[in-house]
Tab-separated table of C-alpha atoms in Angstrom:
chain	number	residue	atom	x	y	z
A	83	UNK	CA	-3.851	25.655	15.563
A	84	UNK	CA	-3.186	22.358	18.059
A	85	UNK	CA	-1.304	23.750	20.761
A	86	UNK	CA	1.052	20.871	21.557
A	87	UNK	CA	4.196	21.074	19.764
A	88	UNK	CA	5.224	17.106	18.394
A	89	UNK	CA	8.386	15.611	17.971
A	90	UNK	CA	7.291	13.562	15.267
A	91	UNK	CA	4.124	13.271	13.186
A	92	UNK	CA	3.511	10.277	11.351
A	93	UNK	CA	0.535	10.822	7.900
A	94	UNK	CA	-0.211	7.489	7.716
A	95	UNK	CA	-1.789	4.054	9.759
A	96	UNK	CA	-0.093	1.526	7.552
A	97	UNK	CA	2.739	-0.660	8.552
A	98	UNK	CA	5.466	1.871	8.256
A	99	UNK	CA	3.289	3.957	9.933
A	100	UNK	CA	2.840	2.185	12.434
A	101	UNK	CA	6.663	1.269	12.439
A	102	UNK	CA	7.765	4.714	12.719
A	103	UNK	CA	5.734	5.610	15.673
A	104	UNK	CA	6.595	2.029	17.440
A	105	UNK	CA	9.919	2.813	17.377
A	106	UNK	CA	9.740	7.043	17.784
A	107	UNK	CA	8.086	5.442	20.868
A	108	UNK	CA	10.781	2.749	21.679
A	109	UNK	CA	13.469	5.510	21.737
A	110	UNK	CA	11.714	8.468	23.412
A	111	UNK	CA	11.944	10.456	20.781
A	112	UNK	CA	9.221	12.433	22.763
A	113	UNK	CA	5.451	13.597	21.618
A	114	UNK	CA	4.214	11.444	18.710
A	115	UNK	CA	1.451	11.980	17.006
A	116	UNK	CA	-0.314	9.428	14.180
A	117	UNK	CA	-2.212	10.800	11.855
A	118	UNK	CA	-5.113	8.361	9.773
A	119	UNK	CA	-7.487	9.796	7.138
A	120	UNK	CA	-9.543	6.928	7.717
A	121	UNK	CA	-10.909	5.986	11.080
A	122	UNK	CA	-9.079	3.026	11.971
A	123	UNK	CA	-5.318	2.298	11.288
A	124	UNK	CA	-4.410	-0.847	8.532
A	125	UNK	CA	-7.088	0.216	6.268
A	126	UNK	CA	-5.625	-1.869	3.322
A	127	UNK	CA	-5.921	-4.920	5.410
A	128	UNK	CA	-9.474	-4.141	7.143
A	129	UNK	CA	-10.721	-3.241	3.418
A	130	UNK	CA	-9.268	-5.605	1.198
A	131	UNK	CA	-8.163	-8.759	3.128
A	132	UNK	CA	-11.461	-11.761	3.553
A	133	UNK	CA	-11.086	-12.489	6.951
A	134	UNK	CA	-9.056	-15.041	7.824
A	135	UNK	CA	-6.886	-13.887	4.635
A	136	UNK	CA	-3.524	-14.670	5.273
A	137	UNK	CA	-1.150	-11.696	5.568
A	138	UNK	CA	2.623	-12.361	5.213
A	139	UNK	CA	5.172	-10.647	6.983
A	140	UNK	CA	7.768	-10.678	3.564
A	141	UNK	CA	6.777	-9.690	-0.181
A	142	UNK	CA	6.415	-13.105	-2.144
A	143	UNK	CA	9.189	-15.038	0.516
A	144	UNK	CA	11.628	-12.704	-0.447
A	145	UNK	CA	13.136	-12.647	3.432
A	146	UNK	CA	13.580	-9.605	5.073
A	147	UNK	CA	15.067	-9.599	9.034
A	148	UNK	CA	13.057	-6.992	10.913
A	149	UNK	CA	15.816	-4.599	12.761
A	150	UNK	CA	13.623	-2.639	14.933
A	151	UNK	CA	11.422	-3.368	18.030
A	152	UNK	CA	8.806	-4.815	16.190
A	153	UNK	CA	9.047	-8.367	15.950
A	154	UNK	CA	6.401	-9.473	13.041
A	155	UNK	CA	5.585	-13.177	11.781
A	156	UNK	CA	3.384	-14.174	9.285
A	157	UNK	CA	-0.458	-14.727	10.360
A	158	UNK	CA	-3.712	-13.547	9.396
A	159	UNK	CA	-5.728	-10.655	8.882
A	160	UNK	CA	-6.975	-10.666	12.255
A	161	UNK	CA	-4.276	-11.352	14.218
A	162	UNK	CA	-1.838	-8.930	12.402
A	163	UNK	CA	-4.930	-6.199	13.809
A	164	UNK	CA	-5.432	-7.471	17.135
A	165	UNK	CA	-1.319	-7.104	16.861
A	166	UNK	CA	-0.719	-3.644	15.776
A	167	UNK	CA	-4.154	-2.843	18.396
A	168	UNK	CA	-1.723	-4.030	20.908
A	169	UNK	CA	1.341	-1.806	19.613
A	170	UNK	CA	-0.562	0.841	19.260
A	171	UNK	CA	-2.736	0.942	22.531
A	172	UNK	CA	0.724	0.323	24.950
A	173	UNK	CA	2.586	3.352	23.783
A	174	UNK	CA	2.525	6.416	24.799
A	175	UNK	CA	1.279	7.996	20.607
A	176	UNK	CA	-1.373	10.265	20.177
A	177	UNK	CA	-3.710	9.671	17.558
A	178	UNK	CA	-6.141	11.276	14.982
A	179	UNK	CA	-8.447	9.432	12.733
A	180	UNK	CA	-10.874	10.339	10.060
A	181	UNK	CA	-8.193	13.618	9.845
A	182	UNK	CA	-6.761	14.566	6.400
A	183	UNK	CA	-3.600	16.322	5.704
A	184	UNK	CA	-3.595	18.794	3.231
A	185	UNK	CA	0.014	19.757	3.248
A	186	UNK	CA	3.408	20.422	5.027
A	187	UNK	CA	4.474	23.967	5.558
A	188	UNK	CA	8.429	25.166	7.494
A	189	UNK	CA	8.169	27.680	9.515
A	190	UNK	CA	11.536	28.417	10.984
A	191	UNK	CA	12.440	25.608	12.778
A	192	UNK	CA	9.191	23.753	12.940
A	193	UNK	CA	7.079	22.061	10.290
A	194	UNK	CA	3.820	22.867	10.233
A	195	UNK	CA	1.075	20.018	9.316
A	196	UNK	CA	-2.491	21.442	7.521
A	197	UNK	CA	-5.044	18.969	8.489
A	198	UNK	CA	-8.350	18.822	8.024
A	199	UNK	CA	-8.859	19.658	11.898
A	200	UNK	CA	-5.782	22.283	12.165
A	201	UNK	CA	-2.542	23.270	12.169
A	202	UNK	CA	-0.210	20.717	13.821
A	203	UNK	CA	3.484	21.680	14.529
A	204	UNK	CA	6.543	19.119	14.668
A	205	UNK	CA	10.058	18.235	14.182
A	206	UNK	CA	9.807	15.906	12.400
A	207	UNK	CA	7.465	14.332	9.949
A	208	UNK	CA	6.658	10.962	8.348
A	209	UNK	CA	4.964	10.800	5.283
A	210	UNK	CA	3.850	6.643	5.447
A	211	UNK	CA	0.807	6.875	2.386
A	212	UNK	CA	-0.498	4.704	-0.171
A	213	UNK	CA	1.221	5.218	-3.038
A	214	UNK	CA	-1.722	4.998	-5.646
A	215	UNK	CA	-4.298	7.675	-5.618
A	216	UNK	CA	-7.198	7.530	-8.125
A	217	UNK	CA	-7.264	4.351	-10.260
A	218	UNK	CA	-6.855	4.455	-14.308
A	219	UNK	CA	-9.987	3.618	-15.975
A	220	UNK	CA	-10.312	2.443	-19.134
A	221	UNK	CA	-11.422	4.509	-22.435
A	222	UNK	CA	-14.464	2.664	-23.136
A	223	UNK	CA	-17.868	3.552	-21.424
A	224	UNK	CA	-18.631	0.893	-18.447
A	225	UNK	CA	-22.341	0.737	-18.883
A	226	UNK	CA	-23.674	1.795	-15.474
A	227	UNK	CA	-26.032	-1.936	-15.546
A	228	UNK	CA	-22.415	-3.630	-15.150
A	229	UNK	CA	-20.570	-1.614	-12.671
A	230	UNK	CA	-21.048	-3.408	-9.719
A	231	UNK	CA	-19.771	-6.320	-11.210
A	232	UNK	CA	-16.453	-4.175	-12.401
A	233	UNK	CA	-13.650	-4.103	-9.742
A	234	UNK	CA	-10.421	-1.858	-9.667
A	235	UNK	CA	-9.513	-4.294	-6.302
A	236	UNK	CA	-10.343	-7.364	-4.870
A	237	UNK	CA	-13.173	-5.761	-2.665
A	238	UNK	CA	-16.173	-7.646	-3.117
A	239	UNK	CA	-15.104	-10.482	-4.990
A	240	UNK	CA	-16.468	-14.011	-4.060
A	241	UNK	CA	-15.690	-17.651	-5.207
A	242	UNK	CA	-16.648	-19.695	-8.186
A	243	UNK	CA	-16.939	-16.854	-10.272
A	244	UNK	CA	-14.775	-16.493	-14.111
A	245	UNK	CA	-13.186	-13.337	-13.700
A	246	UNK	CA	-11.230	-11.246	-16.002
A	247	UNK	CA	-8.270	-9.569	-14.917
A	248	UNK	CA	-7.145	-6.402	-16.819
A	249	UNK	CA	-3.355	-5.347	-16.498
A	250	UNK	CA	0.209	-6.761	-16.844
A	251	UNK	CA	1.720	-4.877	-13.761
A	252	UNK	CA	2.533	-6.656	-10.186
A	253	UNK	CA	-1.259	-5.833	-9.207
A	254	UNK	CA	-2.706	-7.481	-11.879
A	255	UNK	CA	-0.331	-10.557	-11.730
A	256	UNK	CA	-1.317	-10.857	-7.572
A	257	UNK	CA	-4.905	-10.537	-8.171
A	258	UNK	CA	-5.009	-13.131	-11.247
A	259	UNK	CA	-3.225	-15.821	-9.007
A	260	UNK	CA	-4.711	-14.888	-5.895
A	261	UNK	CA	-8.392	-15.410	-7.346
A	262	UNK	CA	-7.298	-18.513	-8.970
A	263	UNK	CA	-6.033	-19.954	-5.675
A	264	UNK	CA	-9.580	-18.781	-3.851
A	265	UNK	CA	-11.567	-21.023	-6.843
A	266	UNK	CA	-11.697	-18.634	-9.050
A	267	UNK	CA	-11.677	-19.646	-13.285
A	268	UNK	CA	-9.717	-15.965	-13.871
A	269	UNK	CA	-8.454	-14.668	-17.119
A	270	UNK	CA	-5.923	-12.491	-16.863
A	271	UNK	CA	-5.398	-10.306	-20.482
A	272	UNK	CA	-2.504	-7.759	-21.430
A	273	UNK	CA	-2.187	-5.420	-24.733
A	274	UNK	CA	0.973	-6.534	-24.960
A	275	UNK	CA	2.982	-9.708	-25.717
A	276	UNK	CA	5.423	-9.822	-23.373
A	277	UNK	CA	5.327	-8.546	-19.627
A	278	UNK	CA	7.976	-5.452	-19.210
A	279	UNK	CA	7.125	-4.353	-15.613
A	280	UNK	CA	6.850	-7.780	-13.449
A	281	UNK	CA	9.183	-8.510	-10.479
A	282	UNK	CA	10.797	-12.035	-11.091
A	283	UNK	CA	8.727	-13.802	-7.907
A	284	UNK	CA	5.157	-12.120	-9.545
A	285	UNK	CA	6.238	-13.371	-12.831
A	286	UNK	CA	7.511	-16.974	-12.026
A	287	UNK	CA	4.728	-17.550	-10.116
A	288	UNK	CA	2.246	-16.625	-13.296
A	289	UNK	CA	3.871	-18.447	-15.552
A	290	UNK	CA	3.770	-21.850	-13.364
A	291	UNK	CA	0.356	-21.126	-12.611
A	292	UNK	CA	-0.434	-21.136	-16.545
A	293	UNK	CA	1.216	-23.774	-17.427
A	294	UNK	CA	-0.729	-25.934	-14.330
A	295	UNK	CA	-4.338	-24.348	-16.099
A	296	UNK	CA	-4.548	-22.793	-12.639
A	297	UNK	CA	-5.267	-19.343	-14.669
A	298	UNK	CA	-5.425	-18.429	-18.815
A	299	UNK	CA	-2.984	-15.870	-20.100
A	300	UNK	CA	-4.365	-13.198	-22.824
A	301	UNK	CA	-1.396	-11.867	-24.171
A	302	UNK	CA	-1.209	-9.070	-26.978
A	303	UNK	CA	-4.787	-8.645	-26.914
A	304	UNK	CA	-7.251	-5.621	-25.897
A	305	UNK	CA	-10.538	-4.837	-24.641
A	306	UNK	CA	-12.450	-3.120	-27.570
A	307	UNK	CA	-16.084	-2.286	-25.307
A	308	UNK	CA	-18.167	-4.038	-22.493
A	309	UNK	CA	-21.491	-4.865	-22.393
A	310	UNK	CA	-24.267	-6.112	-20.339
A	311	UNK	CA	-25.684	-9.739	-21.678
A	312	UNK	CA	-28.144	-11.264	-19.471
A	313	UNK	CA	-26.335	-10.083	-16.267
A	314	UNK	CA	-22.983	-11.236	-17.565
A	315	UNK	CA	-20.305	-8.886	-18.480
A	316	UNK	CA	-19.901	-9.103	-22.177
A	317	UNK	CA	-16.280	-8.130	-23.163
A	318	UNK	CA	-15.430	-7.866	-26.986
A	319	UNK	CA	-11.577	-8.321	-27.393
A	320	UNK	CA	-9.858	-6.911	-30.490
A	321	UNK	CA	-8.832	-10.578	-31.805
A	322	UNK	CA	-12.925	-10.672	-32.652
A	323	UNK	CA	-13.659	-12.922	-30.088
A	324	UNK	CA	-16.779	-11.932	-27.463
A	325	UNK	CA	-16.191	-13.986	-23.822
A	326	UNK	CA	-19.016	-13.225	-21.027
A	327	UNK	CA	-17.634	-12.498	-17.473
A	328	UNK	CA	-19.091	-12.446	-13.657
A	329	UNK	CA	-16.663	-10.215	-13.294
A	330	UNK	CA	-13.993	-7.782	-14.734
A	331	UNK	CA	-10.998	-6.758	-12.354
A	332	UNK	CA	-9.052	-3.979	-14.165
A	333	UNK	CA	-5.487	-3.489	-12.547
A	334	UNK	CA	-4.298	-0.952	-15.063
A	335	UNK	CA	-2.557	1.471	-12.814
A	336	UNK	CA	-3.170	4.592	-11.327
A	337	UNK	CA	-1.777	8.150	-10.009
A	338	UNK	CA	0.913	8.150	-7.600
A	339	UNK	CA	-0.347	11.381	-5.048
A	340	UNK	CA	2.119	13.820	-6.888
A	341	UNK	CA	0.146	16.621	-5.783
A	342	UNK	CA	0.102	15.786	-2.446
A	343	UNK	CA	3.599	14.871	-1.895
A	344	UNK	CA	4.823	18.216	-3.443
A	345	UNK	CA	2.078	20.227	-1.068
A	346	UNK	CA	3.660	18.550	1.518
A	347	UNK	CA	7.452	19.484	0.275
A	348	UNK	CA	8.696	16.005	-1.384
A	349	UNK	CA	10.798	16.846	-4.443
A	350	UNK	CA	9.516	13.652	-6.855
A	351	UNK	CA	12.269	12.231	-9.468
A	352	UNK	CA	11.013	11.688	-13.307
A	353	UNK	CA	8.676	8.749	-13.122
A	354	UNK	CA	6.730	11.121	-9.951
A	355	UNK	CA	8.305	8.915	-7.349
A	356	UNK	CA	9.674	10.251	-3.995
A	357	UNK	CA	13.531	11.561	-4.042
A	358	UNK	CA	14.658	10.283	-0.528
A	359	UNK	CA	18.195	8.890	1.081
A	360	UNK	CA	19.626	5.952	2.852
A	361	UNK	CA	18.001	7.257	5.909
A	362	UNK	CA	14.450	7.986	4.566
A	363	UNK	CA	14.964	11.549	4.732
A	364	UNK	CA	13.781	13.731	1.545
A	365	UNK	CA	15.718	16.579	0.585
A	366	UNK	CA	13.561	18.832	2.765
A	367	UNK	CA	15.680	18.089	5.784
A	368	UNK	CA	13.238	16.415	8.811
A	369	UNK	CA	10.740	15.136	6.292
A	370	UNK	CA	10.888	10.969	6.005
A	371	UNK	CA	8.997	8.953	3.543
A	372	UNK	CA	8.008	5.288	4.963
A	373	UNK	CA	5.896	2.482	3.933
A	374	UNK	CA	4.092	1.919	0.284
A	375	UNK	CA	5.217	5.323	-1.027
A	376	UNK	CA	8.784	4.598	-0.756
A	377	UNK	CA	8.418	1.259	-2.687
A	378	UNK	CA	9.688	1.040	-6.052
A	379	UNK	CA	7.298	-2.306	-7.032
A	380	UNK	CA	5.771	-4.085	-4.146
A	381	UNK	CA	6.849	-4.302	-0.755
A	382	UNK	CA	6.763	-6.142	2.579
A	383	UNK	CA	5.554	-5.314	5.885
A	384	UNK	CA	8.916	-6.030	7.485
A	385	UNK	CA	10.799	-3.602	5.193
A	386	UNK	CA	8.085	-0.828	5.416
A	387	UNK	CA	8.603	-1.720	9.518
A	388	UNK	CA	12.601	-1.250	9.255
A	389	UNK	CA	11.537	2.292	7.377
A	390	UNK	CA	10.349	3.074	10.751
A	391	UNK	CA	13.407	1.860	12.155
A	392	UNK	CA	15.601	3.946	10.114
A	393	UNK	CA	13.825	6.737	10.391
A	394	UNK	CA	14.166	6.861	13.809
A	395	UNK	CA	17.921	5.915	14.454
A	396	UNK	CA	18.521	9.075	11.787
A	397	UNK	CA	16.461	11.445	14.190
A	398	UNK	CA	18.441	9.802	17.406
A	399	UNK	CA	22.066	10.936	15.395
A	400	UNK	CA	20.715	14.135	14.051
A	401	UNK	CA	20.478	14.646	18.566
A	402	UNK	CA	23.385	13.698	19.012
A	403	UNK	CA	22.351	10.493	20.946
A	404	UNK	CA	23.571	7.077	20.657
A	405	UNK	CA	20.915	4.755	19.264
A	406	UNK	CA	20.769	2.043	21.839
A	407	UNK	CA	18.524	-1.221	20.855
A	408	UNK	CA	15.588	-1.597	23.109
A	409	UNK	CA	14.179	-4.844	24.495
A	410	UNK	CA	11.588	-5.906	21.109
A	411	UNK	CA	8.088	-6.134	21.781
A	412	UNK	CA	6.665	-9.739	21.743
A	413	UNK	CA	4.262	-10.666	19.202
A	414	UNK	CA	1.999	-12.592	21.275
């Protein structure tokens, strides 16, 4: 058991992480305490973005004005870190990396956080996670010779290289165009013949990029096995045509941490997504959801920074206190 007693506990060092303890900061809301099961916070963006990658503070330029304290523009993968650094270092918020949460107990009054390095009690707590957990894999066998040339993200993927992209969600359509712009000769092939779960922006954008021969568009076909020819990935398609790969990118999906959000008292609607209101709030009162786990499709750092931002004003009226703007922090 830690003895200090928080005010808020935040699982999670993403952007609305990082929003919600900004602005629990910004409003004394009192003791705050960040919790990161890896050992730095942003590990999407240390992991996945090349550096110099540039990271955008809306989804796809749909605009989003940023409400809170945290004033965000669009830059690149290292200056969004050295930013949040900044944030994150001037603030009064305790912190604890490489520390997994197991689940969320109430206990009278308090809630009562099982990590992997105690028992941590609060007021208030912020569930801010990814919302994928393990990644789908395909049926077939992936023969161990090719697997380091098979991808379920963009980690480790280079330039010049013909890539096939497996999927016909808003991760597959991101990666296909993203590795096109980069130099990439990228395939991207669906089972099905028409796209069903695409946001408008993903889908206009892969449309004009096959019509300019930026990328190729399998539609209605399938994968039927892989194989390994001559260091090439070898992919037989069910239309009886065989097409050799660098690499194969499969973007098929994966499990949204049902488990974990239950454990931690998160009632989940029918398609295992997070019931929550206006506010953030669950329907366990005091328990918020922020960031990629409150997304229905994709999502932008300035909205998953105004979850923060709600999150906090609903604490502040829950006091009783009025919610008085604060001067916002400069991103310099």
């Amino acid at each position: 058991m830690i003895s200090k007693t928080y005010d808020i506990v935040i699982i999670g060092g993403g952007p609305g992480g990082i929003g919600s303890a900004i602005e629990a900061s910004a409003h004394n809301i009192g003791e705050i305490l960040l919790i990161e099961k890896t050992d730095n916070h942003s590990n999407t963006i240390r992991k996945f973005y090349k550096d110099s990658k540039r990271v955008d503070k809306d989804y796809k330029g749909q605009v989003t004005t940023l409400q809170g304290n945290v004033e965000f523009f669009d830059g690149t993968k290292e200056t969004t870190l050295d930013y949040f650094n900044d944030l994150l270092d001037n603030e009064k918020i305790d912190a604890m990396f490489n520390t997994e949460v197991e689940k969320i107990e109430k206990n009278n009054d308090l809630l009562e956080i099982h990590t992997s390095k105690g028992i941590v009690k609060t007021h208030n707590a912020v569930v801010a996670i990814g919302k994928m957990g393990k990644p789908n894999k395909p049926s077939y066998k992936i023969p161990p010779s090719i697997r380091p040339q098979v991808n379920f993200n963009l980690d480790k993927c280079g330039t010049n290289e013909k890539i096939l992209v497996v999927g016909g969600g808003n991760s597959a359509a991101e990666y296909a165009y993203e590795l096109a712009d980069q130099g990439n000769t990228v395939t991207l092939v669906y089972r099905k013949p028409e796209f069903s779960r695409l946001n408008e922006t993903n889908e206009s954008i892969l449309k004009k990029c096959h019509g300019e021969e930026k990328l190729r568009l399998r539609m209605n076909t399938d994968i039927l096995s892989l194989e390994n020819e001559e260091g090439k990935v070898k992919v037989s398609f069910d239309d009886g045509f065989d097409v050799l790969y660098d690499r194969i990118i499969y973007a098929i999906g994966g499990t949204t941490p049902v488990d974990f959000l239950k454990a931690c008292g998160i009632e989940v609607d029918e398609n295992s997504k997070p019931i929550f209101d206006e506010h953030q709030e669950t329907t366990t009162p005091n328990i918020y959801v922020a960031g990629d786990i409150a997304f229905a499709s994709g999502g932008s750092i300035a909205i998953a920074l105004n979850h923060g931002y709600h999150i906090v004003n609903n604490i502040q009226r829950k006091r009783g206190k009025i919610f008085a703007h604060t001067e916002k922090f400069d991103n310099n």
